[in-house]
XYZ file of C-alpha atoms in Angstrom:
635
model
C -58.570 -2.832 17.117
C -57.933 -6.064 15.263
C -57.450 -4.109 12.012
C -54.881 -1.866 13.725
C -53.003 -4.930 15.012
C -52.950 -6.435 11.509
C -51.679 -3.140 10.105
C -48.803 -3.126 12.634
C -47.957 -6.732 11.784
C -47.950 -5.967 8.048
C -45.721 -2.922 8.619
C -43.244 -4.973 10.671
C -43.139 -7.657 7.980
C -42.425 -5.079 5.272
C -39.637 -3.545 7.365
C -38.020 -6.941 7.848
C -38.300 -7.584 4.130
C -36.639 -4.274 3.322
C -33.841 -4.881 5.809
C -33.163 -8.348 4.461
C -32.998 -7.161 0.852
C -31.706 -3.648 1.223
C -28.984 -2.156 3.370
C -26.552 -4.760 4.615
C -28.133 -7.561 2.594
C -26.490 -9.801 0.000
C -29.170 -9.301 -2.642
C -26.823 -7.065 -4.629
C -25.150 -10.180 -6.121
C -24.968 -10.074 -9.897
C -25.776 -6.385 -10.154
C -22.886 -4.003 -10.807
C -25.146 -1.039 -10.162
C -25.023 -1.769 -6.422
C -21.258 -1.979 -5.999
C -18.936 0.934 -5.192
C -15.162 1.126 -5.537
C -13.226 3.186 -2.990
C -9.633 4.106 -3.871
C -7.100 4.968 -1.135
C -3.936 6.279 -2.865
C -0.365 5.860 -1.683
C 2.431 8.180 -0.593
C 2.740 11.330 -2.733
C -0.170 10.153 -4.925
C -2.622 12.936 -4.049
C -2.517 16.486 -5.387
C -1.932 19.212 -2.798
C -3.242 22.735 -3.459
C -2.296 26.044 -1.884
C -4.709 27.482 0.656
C -3.046 30.868 1.108
C -1.499 33.748 -0.829
C 2.285 33.712 -1.103
C 4.290 36.346 -2.964
C 7.445 34.782 -4.398
C 10.292 37.301 -4.791
C 12.466 37.131 -7.893
C 9.823 35.044 -9.639
C 6.785 36.010 -11.752
C 4.920 32.984 -10.371
C 3.207 33.398 -7.014
C 1.032 30.991 -5.076
C -2.655 31.799 -4.808
C -5.481 29.799 -3.241
C -6.173 26.511 -5.100
C -2.938 26.721 -7.092
C -1.354 23.320 -7.545
C 1.578 22.715 -5.192
C 2.078 18.961 -5.442
C 2.875 18.703 -8.171
C 3.562 21.868 -10.177
C 6.962 21.379 -11.780
C 6.927 24.861 -13.348
C 6.770 26.584 -9.961
C 9.151 24.036 -8.496
C 11.771 24.955 -11.089
C 11.196 28.725 -10.992
C 10.541 29.318 -7.270
C 11.817 26.342 -5.291
C 12.040 28.243 -1.982
C 8.418 29.364 -2.251
C 7.373 25.866 -3.246
C 9.136 24.408 -0.229
C 7.269 26.765 2.108
C 4.002 25.354 0.801
C 5.225 21.775 1.272
C 7.020 21.905 4.625
C 5.352 21.131 7.953
C 6.500 21.934 11.445
C 8.378 18.785 12.544
C 7.036 18.931 16.113
C 3.342 19.715 15.784
C 2.755 19.110 12.025
C 1.294 22.577 11.455
C 1.749 24.499 8.221
C 4.584 26.873 7.398
C 3.722 30.414 8.635
C 3.817 31.784 5.066
C 1.912 29.075 3.205
C -0.426 26.167 3.788
C -1.490 23.336 1.489
C -4.428 20.980 1.591
C -5.282 17.809 -0.369
C -7.502 18.147 -3.414
C -10.731 16.159 -3.589
C -12.335 13.799 -6.080
C -10.897 11.478 -8.700
C -8.989 14.308 -10.383
C -6.811 14.562 -7.263
C -5.321 11.098 -7.840
C -5.389 10.546 -11.620
C -2.531 12.873 -12.657
C -0.354 14.799 -10.233
C 0.810 17.376 -12.796
C -1.718 17.516 -15.664
C -0.327 18.571 -19.003
C 0.588 17.308 -22.458
C 4.119 16.337 -21.366
C 3.937 16.172 -17.582
C 0.574 14.397 -17.428
C 1.676 10.951 -18.644
C 4.826 11.181 -16.505
C 2.816 11.901 -13.354
C -0.122 9.604 -14.090
C -1.190 7.468 -11.125
C -4.783 6.171 -11.212
C -5.776 7.514 -14.626
C -5.536 4.145 -16.404
C -7.486 2.524 -13.585
C -10.358 4.972 -14.010
C -10.198 4.552 -17.797
C -10.693 0.798 -17.407
C -13.691 1.378 -15.138
C -15.282 3.681 -17.717
C -14.595 1.247 -20.548
C -16.278 -1.572 -18.653
C -19.375 0.505 -17.994
C -18.899 1.517 -14.350
C -21.076 4.498 -13.401
C -19.455 7.801 -12.455
C -20.677 7.758 -8.854
C -19.550 4.169 -8.332
C -15.829 5.041 -8.135
C -14.944 7.151 -5.117
C -11.492 8.527 -4.373
C -10.607 9.343 -0.765
C -7.484 11.538 -1.057
C -5.647 12.572 2.089
C -2.704 14.714 3.144
C 0.010 12.097 2.824
C 2.438 14.260 4.808
C 0.591 13.706 8.102
C 0.718 10.976 10.725
C -2.495 8.938 11.215
C -3.544 10.732 14.396
C -3.041 14.141 12.748
C -5.132 13.074 9.763
C -8.034 12.650 12.143
C -7.239 15.590 14.411
C -6.824 18.169 11.633
C -9.015 16.852 8.813
C -11.388 14.367 10.499
C -10.257 12.031 7.745
C -11.391 8.769 9.319
C -14.787 10.176 10.262
C -15.220 11.236 6.638
C -14.050 7.841 5.407
C -16.659 6.103 7.565
C -19.340 8.392 6.143
C -18.081 7.631 2.629
C -18.698 3.904 3.125
C -22.114 4.523 4.645
C -23.132 6.973 1.906
C -22.019 4.549 -0.804
C -24.153 1.809 0.751
C -27.235 4.032 0.918
C -26.677 5.450 -2.568
C -26.080 2.179 -4.417
C -27.554 -0.460 -2.122
C -24.480 -2.685 -1.895
C -21.089 -2.862 -0.155
C -17.858 -1.324 -1.405
C -14.681 -2.770 -2.835
C -11.563 -1.134 -1.365
C -8.496 -0.572 -3.542
C -5.502 0.622 -1.514
C -1.980 1.176 -2.814
C 1.276 1.425 -0.840
C 0.828 3.797 2.136
C -2.920 3.691 1.480
C -2.903 0.208 3.027
C -1.518 1.599 6.297
C -4.218 4.270 6.174
C -6.889 1.607 5.736
C -5.447 -0.516 8.547
C -5.540 2.463 10.899
C -9.132 3.173 9.845
C -10.179 -0.377 10.756
C -8.611 -0.005 14.222
C -10.059 3.487 14.688
C -13.470 2.110 13.750
C -13.324 -0.349 16.663
C -13.401 2.574 19.054
C -16.298 4.251 17.226
C -18.666 1.309 16.951
C -20.055 -0.930 19.673
C -18.051 -4.205 19.735
C -21.005 -6.412 18.818
C -21.709 -4.256 15.733
C -18.120 -3.911 14.487
C -17.875 -7.049 12.329
C -21.429 -6.565 11.062
C -20.569 -3.026 9.963
C -17.569 -4.392 8.033
C -19.627 -7.157 6.421
C -22.343 -4.696 5.425
C -20.069 -2.015 4.011
C -16.980 -3.817 2.623
C -17.244 -6.721 0.205
C -13.549 -7.056 -0.644
C -10.209 -5.430 0.094
C -7.520 -5.349 -2.611
C -4.175 -4.574 -0.943
C -1.855 -3.513 -3.779
C 1.885 -3.149 -3.089
C 1.296 -3.078 0.665
C 4.482 -2.491 2.743
C 3.111 -4.696 5.531
C 6.389 -4.676 7.501
C 7.537 -1.272 6.273
C 9.763 -0.084 3.437
C 13.553 0.289 3.442
C 13.624 3.398 1.234
C 12.172 5.521 4.032
C 15.414 5.067 5.970
C 17.367 6.420 3.004
C 14.977 9.356 2.783
C 15.478 10.153 6.460
C 19.270 10.205 6.341
C 20.168 11.295 2.823
C 16.949 12.443 1.142
C 14.478 10.986 -1.350
C 13.905 13.273 -4.334
C 10.902 11.429 -5.892
C 12.643 12.039 -9.217
C 12.245 15.817 -8.874
C 14.962 18.311 -9.880
C 15.951 19.135 -6.283
C 19.045 18.266 -4.304
C 19.034 15.347 -1.868
C 19.684 17.754 1.003
C 16.611 19.798 0.102
C 14.597 16.592 -0.233
C 15.789 15.483 3.195
C 14.667 18.726 4.811
C 11.261 18.312 3.224
C 10.770 14.592 3.940
C 11.854 14.865 7.570
C 9.244 17.538 8.193
C 6.572 14.972 7.260
C 5.601 12.651 10.111
C 4.235 10.193 7.533
C 7.810 9.172 6.689
C 7.978 7.214 9.940
C 4.693 5.482 9.106
C 6.523 3.250 6.628
C 9.691 2.609 8.631
C 10.692 -1.085 8.665
C 9.909 -3.005 11.866
C 10.303 -6.505 13.258
C 7.660 -9.158 12.725
C 8.471 -10.544 16.185
C 7.677 -7.390 18.197
C 4.154 -6.333 19.150
C 2.524 -3.553 21.128
C -0.290 -3.740 23.638
C -3.847 -4.176 22.437
C -5.174 -0.625 22.486
C -8.697 -1.858 21.714
C -9.064 -3.891 24.908
C -7.213 -1.271 26.948
C -9.821 1.243 25.823
C -12.531 -0.780 27.548
C -10.428 -1.634 30.606
C -9.617 1.964 31.449
C -6.523 2.300 29.280
C -4.106 0.864 31.818
C -0.442 1.310 31.040
C 2.663 0.407 32.915
C 3.794 2.528 35.813
C 6.151 4.632 33.754
C 3.349 5.777 31.483
C 4.806 4.206 28.354
C 3.037 1.928 25.923
C 3.887 -1.735 26.427
C 6.113 -3.023 23.621
C 7.467 -6.543 23.791
C 9.376 -8.862 21.489
C 9.323 -12.633 21.256
C 12.445 -14.623 22.068
C 12.891 -15.285 18.371
C 13.714 -11.613 17.868
C 16.918 -12.124 19.847
C 17.649 -15.665 18.678
C 17.354 -14.986 14.943
C 19.236 -12.520 12.799
C 17.978 -9.299 11.241
C 14.476 -9.195 12.843
C 13.190 -11.540 10.175
C 14.503 -9.363 7.320
C 17.108 -10.212 4.698
C 19.956 -8.368 6.452
C 20.715 -5.533 8.838
C 19.067 -2.504 7.329
C 21.563 0.138 8.448
C 25.327 -0.056 8.754
C 26.633 3.359 9.717
C 30.079 4.703 10.440
C 30.153 6.901 13.539
C 32.836 9.638 13.703
C 35.884 9.123 15.913
C 35.069 9.208 19.642
C 36.856 9.116 22.974
C 35.055 5.995 24.086
C 31.718 5.033 25.559
C 31.215 8.392 27.311
C 30.850 10.081 23.959
C 27.486 8.319 23.554
C 25.433 9.654 26.489
C 22.147 8.926 24.720
C 22.817 5.290 23.960
C 22.382 3.657 27.340
C 20.139 0.834 26.134
C 22.161 -0.365 23.167
C 23.681 -3.817 23.153
C 27.332 -4.104 24.057
C 28.100 -5.845 20.786
C 27.701 -2.579 18.912
C 30.448 -1.027 21.039
C 32.848 -3.919 21.295
C 35.016 -2.590 18.465
C 35.179 1.057 19.565
C 38.757 2.251 19.897
C 39.938 5.694 20.869
C 40.115 7.974 17.853
C 38.989 5.356 15.327
C 35.615 5.617 13.575
C 33.251 2.806 14.452
C 30.715 1.053 12.291
C 27.424 0.117 13.955
C 24.687 -2.109 12.553
C 20.967 -1.836 13.199
C 18.073 -4.184 12.560
C 14.453 -3.357 11.812
C 13.527 -3.544 15.519
C 16.247 -1.045 16.428
C 14.881 1.360 13.833
C 11.246 1.019 14.903
C 11.915 1.356 18.653
C 14.188 4.402 18.183
C 17.502 2.796 19.156
C 19.124 3.785 15.881
C 18.002 7.411 16.073
C 19.243 7.660 19.667
C 22.617 6.308 18.589
C 23.259 9.151 16.150
C 21.352 12.032 17.767
C 24.644 13.590 18.933
C 25.781 13.766 15.302
C 22.615 14.862 13.545
C 20.200 17.666 14.520
C 17.227 15.911 12.851
C 17.313 12.919 15.166
C 15.800 14.657 18.210
C 12.820 15.743 16.110
C 12.423 12.257 14.684
C 12.553 10.673 18.144
C 9.879 13.120 19.304
C 7.643 12.246 16.339
C 8.275 8.530 16.759
C 7.186 8.494 20.386
C 4.310 10.965 20.295
C 2.733 10.114 16.951
C 3.404 6.373 16.712
C 4.437 4.607 19.914
C 1.918 6.598 21.970
C -0.825 6.741 19.359
C -4.155 6.193 21.165
C -5.544 3.930 18.426
C -2.668 1.820 17.108
C 1.093 1.611 17.057
C 1.477 1.146 13.286
C 5.055 -0.118 13.681
C 3.801 -3.569 14.639
C 2.968 -6.549 12.410
C -0.434 -6.815 10.770
C -2.964 -9.466 11.537
C -5.554 -10.387 8.939
C -8.331 -7.769 9.019
C -11.766 -9.287 9.806
C -13.053 -8.720 6.268
C -14.900 -11.220 4.110
C -12.562 -11.128 1.111
C -8.920 -10.032 0.961
C -6.686 -10.016 -2.112
C -3.029 -9.131 -1.475
C -1.280 -8.166 -4.714
C 2.339 -7.179 -5.321
C 5.207 -7.326 -7.792
C 8.248 -9.583 -7.462
C 11.659 -10.361 -8.955
C 12.890 -6.793 -9.317
C 16.148 -5.491 -7.888
C 15.177 -4.005 -4.510
C 17.211 -2.191 -1.858
C 17.321 -3.997 1.491
C 20.277 -2.416 3.314
C 22.565 0.624 3.350
C 26.054 1.622 4.445
C 26.265 5.236 5.624
C 29.295 7.342 6.534
C 29.888 11.021 7.432
C 30.265 13.082 4.268
C 32.279 15.898 5.822
C 29.614 18.378 4.705
C 27.278 20.342 6.964
C 23.677 19.338 7.659
C 21.521 18.336 5.761
C 24.180 16.722 3.559
C 26.148 15.276 6.479
C 25.626 11.592 5.544
C 26.582 9.784 2.370
C 25.638 6.304 1.181
C 28.835 4.310 0.653
C 27.195 1.033 -0.363
C 23.791 -0.523 -0.974
C 22.646 -4.121 -0.521
C 20.076 -5.383 -3.008
C 17.911 -8.464 -3.119
C 17.464 -9.941 -6.545
C 15.792 -13.269 -7.350
C 16.640 -15.031 -4.109
C 20.138 -13.648 -3.446
C 21.767 -10.591 -1.863
C 24.353 -8.510 -3.712
C 26.123 -5.251 -2.951
C 26.208 -2.278 -5.302
C 29.677 -3.369 -6.408
C 28.307 -6.792 -7.388
C 29.641 -8.885 -4.504
C 27.433 -11.550 -2.907
C 26.315 -10.749 0.646
C 25.434 -13.251 3.355
C 22.018 -12.925 4.891
C 18.503 -14.274 4.828
C 17.159 -13.615 1.309
C 13.582 -14.517 0.498
C 12.428 -16.900 -2.219
C 12.052 -13.924 -4.531
C 12.949 -10.233 -4.559
C 10.650 -7.265 -4.066
C 9.008 -4.731 -6.360
C 11.946 -2.282 -6.625
C 10.668 -0.244 -3.663
C 9.357 -2.633 -0.976
C 11.360 -5.802 -0.115
C 9.833 -9.235 -0.520
C 9.791 -9.936 3.253
C 7.429 -6.998 3.744
C 5.202 -7.588 0.719
C 4.759 -11.310 1.332
C 3.758 -10.992 5.003
C 0.134 -11.352 3.896
C 0.807 -14.998 3.037
C 0.357 -15.553 6.773
C -3.301 -14.643 6.296
C -3.916 -17.676 4.091
C -5.715 -20.720 5.456
C -4.171 -24.093 6.442
C -4.413 -25.436 2.875
C -3.659 -23.403 -0.232
C -4.162 -23.889 -3.959
C -1.281 -22.497 -6.032
C -1.633 -21.626 -9.707
C 1.024 -20.152 -11.985
C 0.078 -18.865 -15.416
C 1.594 -16.536 -18.029
C 0.614 -12.891 -17.721
C -0.167 -12.571 -21.414
C -3.283 -13.981 -23.046
C -3.021 -17.784 -23.165
C -5.066 -20.893 -23.922
C -4.334 -22.659 -20.630
C -1.642 -25.065 -21.867
C 1.073 -23.337 -19.783
C -0.912 -23.169 -16.526
C 0.618 -25.065 -13.570
C -1.308 -26.070 -10.444
C -0.615 -27.450 -6.973
C -3.720 -28.180 -4.930
C -4.185 -28.424 -1.150
C -0.630 -27.401 -0.277
C -0.126 -27.337 3.499
C 0.519 -23.879 4.864
C 2.240 -23.242 8.200
C 2.066 -19.840 9.870
C 5.101 -17.577 9.283
C 6.542 -19.999 6.717
C 6.748 -18.980 3.081
C 4.946 -21.125 0.536
C 7.268 -22.202 -2.252
C 5.633 -23.737 -5.339
C 7.439 -26.541 -7.110
C 6.894 -25.097 -10.570
C 8.992 -24.357 -13.616
C 9.719 -21.033 -15.261
C 10.404 -20.534 -18.920
C 12.954 -17.844 -19.817
C 11.598 -14.471 -20.907
C 8.067 -15.365 -19.765
C 6.413 -13.222 -17.114
C 4.113 -15.143 -14.792
C 1.470 -14.385 -12.228
C 1.323 -16.782 -9.273
C -1.925 -17.115 -7.320
C -2.078 -18.423 -3.743
C -5.720 -19.032 -2.861
C -7.440 -20.554 0.147
C -8.355 -24.184 -0.299
C -9.465 -24.218 3.330
C -10.171 -20.905 5.009
C -11.790 -19.347 8.025
C -15.573 -19.769 7.651
C -16.968 -16.726 5.892
C -13.487 -15.404 5.122
C -11.535 -15.798 1.889
C -7.920 -14.835 1.185
C -5.770 -14.782 -1.941
C -2.246 -13.576 -2.717
C -1.181 -12.632 -6.249
C 2.521 -12.331 -7.118
C 3.061 -10.547 -10.433
C 6.495 -10.948 -12.011
C 8.386 -7.730 -12.759
C 5.568 -5.423 -11.636
C 7.060 -2.155 -10.400
C 5.745 -0.744 -7.105
C 4.837 2.693 -8.420
C 3.416 1.505 -11.741
C 1.526 -1.604 -10.648
C -1.777 0.298 -10.458
C -1.359 1.013 -14.172
C -0.607 -2.599 -15.094
C -3.044 -4.029 -17.702
C -2.469 -7.496 -16.221
C -3.614 -6.342 -12.789
C -6.612 -4.531 -14.276
C -7.669 -7.646 -16.154
C -7.400 -9.939 -13.124
C -9.215 -7.485 -10.864
C -12.046 -7.127 -13.321
C -12.434 -10.882 -13.808
C -12.430 -11.509 -10.050
C -15.015 -8.809 -9.402
C -17.243 -10.102 -12.199
C -16.904 -13.630 -10.820
C -17.688 -12.538 -7.254
C -20.947 -10.806 -8.049
C -22.257 -13.287 -10.611
C -24.942 -15.655 -9.296
C -23.783 -18.494 -11.601
C -20.193 -18.616 -10.287
C -19.277 -22.181 -9.378
C -15.977 -21.720 -7.509
C -14.551 -19.443 -4.824
C -12.073 -17.835 -7.223
C -12.095 -17.055 -10.910
C -10.768 -19.837 -13.134
C -7.212 -19.522 -14.511
C -7.778 -22.014 -17.359
C -7.401 -19.418 -20.112
C -7.027 -15.702 -20.645
C -8.438 -14.270 -23.835
C -8.848 -10.667 -24.962
C -11.319 -8.567 -22.982
C -10.920 -5.242 -24.797
C -10.474 -4.146 -28.383
C -6.950 -3.078 -27.435
C -6.132 -6.729 -26.618
C -6.787 -7.805 -30.233
C -3.894 -7.547 -32.694
C -2.949 -8.628 -36.216
C -1.095 -11.940 -36.617
C 1.157 -11.343 -39.637
C 2.193 -15.001 -39.780
C -1.396 -16.158 -40.328
C -2.535 -12.981 -42.083
C -5.520 -12.568 -39.787
C -6.437 -11.213 -36.386
C -4.931 -13.228 -33.557
C -7.312 -14.992 -31.190
C -9.827 -15.722 -33.956
C -12.208 -17.137 -31.339
C -12.499 -13.689 -29.788
C -11.347 -11.154 -32.378
C -12.299 -10.316 -35.955
C -11.182 -7.839 -38.603
C -13.621 -4.925 -38.593
C -12.390 -1.733 -40.230
C -13.695 1.586 -38.965
C -13.006 4.966 -40.494
C -9.816 6.383 -39.004
C -7.948 3.096 -38.505
C -4.338 3.530 -39.580
C -3.003 -0.039 -39.312
C -4.262 -3.615 -39.446
C -4.014 -4.252 -35.709
C -6.225 -1.275 -34.980
C -8.978 -2.863 -37.084
C -8.934 -6.078 -35.024
C -11.843 -5.866 -32.624
C -13.820 -8.098 -30.290
C -16.465 -10.096 -32.124
C -18.601 -10.940 -29.082
C -20.152 -8.834 -26.357
C -18.176 -8.416 -23.167
C -20.796 -10.362 -21.199
C -20.252 -13.368 -23.480
C -16.495 -13.132 -23.015
C -16.745 -12.897 -19.249
C -19.049 -15.904 -19.041
C -16.029 -18.134 -19.796
C -14.540 -17.255 -16.392
C -17.423 -18.294 -14.152
């Protein structure tokens, strides 16, 4: 009896030991073999393949199961009508076209190149360079996991049709069991909205007391790359005039296609002052709503006291065709009188709309009598977003309850922040034309004609696709005191690094470093918690001149990500963040020949070492030390 009791005690002790060192433990530190990287791609960054047989008349190219649809430029050019059938969705219920259906591909190959080929491959490359870096630095094949999705669908339809969020949860849990450590999440563009929705969906799947523990066990860090945290302006242009993605199709055709995707509304701009009800607590309180059955949506007083919903300017200025007066707008009963104060009989009227009026549907109601697409968009907006049972995505983010968050985006590129639309005189879908565009560029607003525009520009401009106001919202997630460091993007010895320590940070106020900029030098500016929430760490990286679509291919971003990950898992790390004191070469490709000194540059790191097949001096410059020795400088 006593022996049995001792056996039970020994078994319990061993179980506790396994739990403390295995699943959910922190004993993975310093061991890359236990980490996993999970990539959530952005809009239009996942291959779609045909899942039906479609005979294309007048073309030798048909669509068969598993044929590439997004993106096969050959079939797009030779059979555009067939191709469109495989891309379009029903605007009301998001089902496939009766003649053709497409589904997202799986695995890393689905996100590396959209249109593989000798010519088209490099042009459509997305995550290929990222994966190449991982391979070069010795990451195992099963450590990098892509989670492609049908980027045409709304969040609720992703779960309803594909069980995407259930599968994503299983992906995290499988990675933990397979490798013994948590995952690092890399999300780009729309992928950040997908991840946000997953975190909210997870609240309803896991018992409240286990929710944060599940996150701590399964997610070590979240890298939010190019996140449109308050939406993106370009989606408005796509809705009214079409967004071609650089493809050889007309804007009208692109508009038909884009407006059939409910995901377009997922990235609509919205006000930072307007919030929806907490669906999480309503779930446990019986899901009470107001008497009319609508979701509660309220705005702070600042929304009505300040201009432009916290954005740089009004996003839409649109000329409405001549009317007979107020009665010609039966659907616009809730609009402010200021929009109608200038209406005169028979004279076209220009109306302006802020981000709030786009997100709550006011804008679409205002023009639904002039555009057949607007009724469909209003239906999608209400059913798939405002009434979503998990989350209304058109509301401002709060910091996710994750241990480590790195928000990364490009700045100082010319970015669209507002449009002027007018009737084109052509039939739908070409019934609107853009007459002017407002850009933000390096702290000022200018029109397409070059004139300065009054407004509320940010301290910097955006990344050519997402405005700075939206990208920089994550600065609100930083702690009360912030360390700011600005350093050149290129390899440097630390002499040009500028620092400001313990800068006070106030919520919803931008942090402006008092630092100099040399001409023709690209910088990266780091905002890192000096004081943070206990157990939580936040950093924001602003990368000069990094384009939204190409940032995931940026060598500078790759280098900084790798150094931070190495620092995080190394047991000898002495600080919360990787040092910025110097940046030397990390790969053979970073070594080059210095013709002025007739030797390899960075002699501390690089040496001349010819190998058969080298065709120039720079190619023979290679790292002299092991990568582990190089990385030890950054602990």
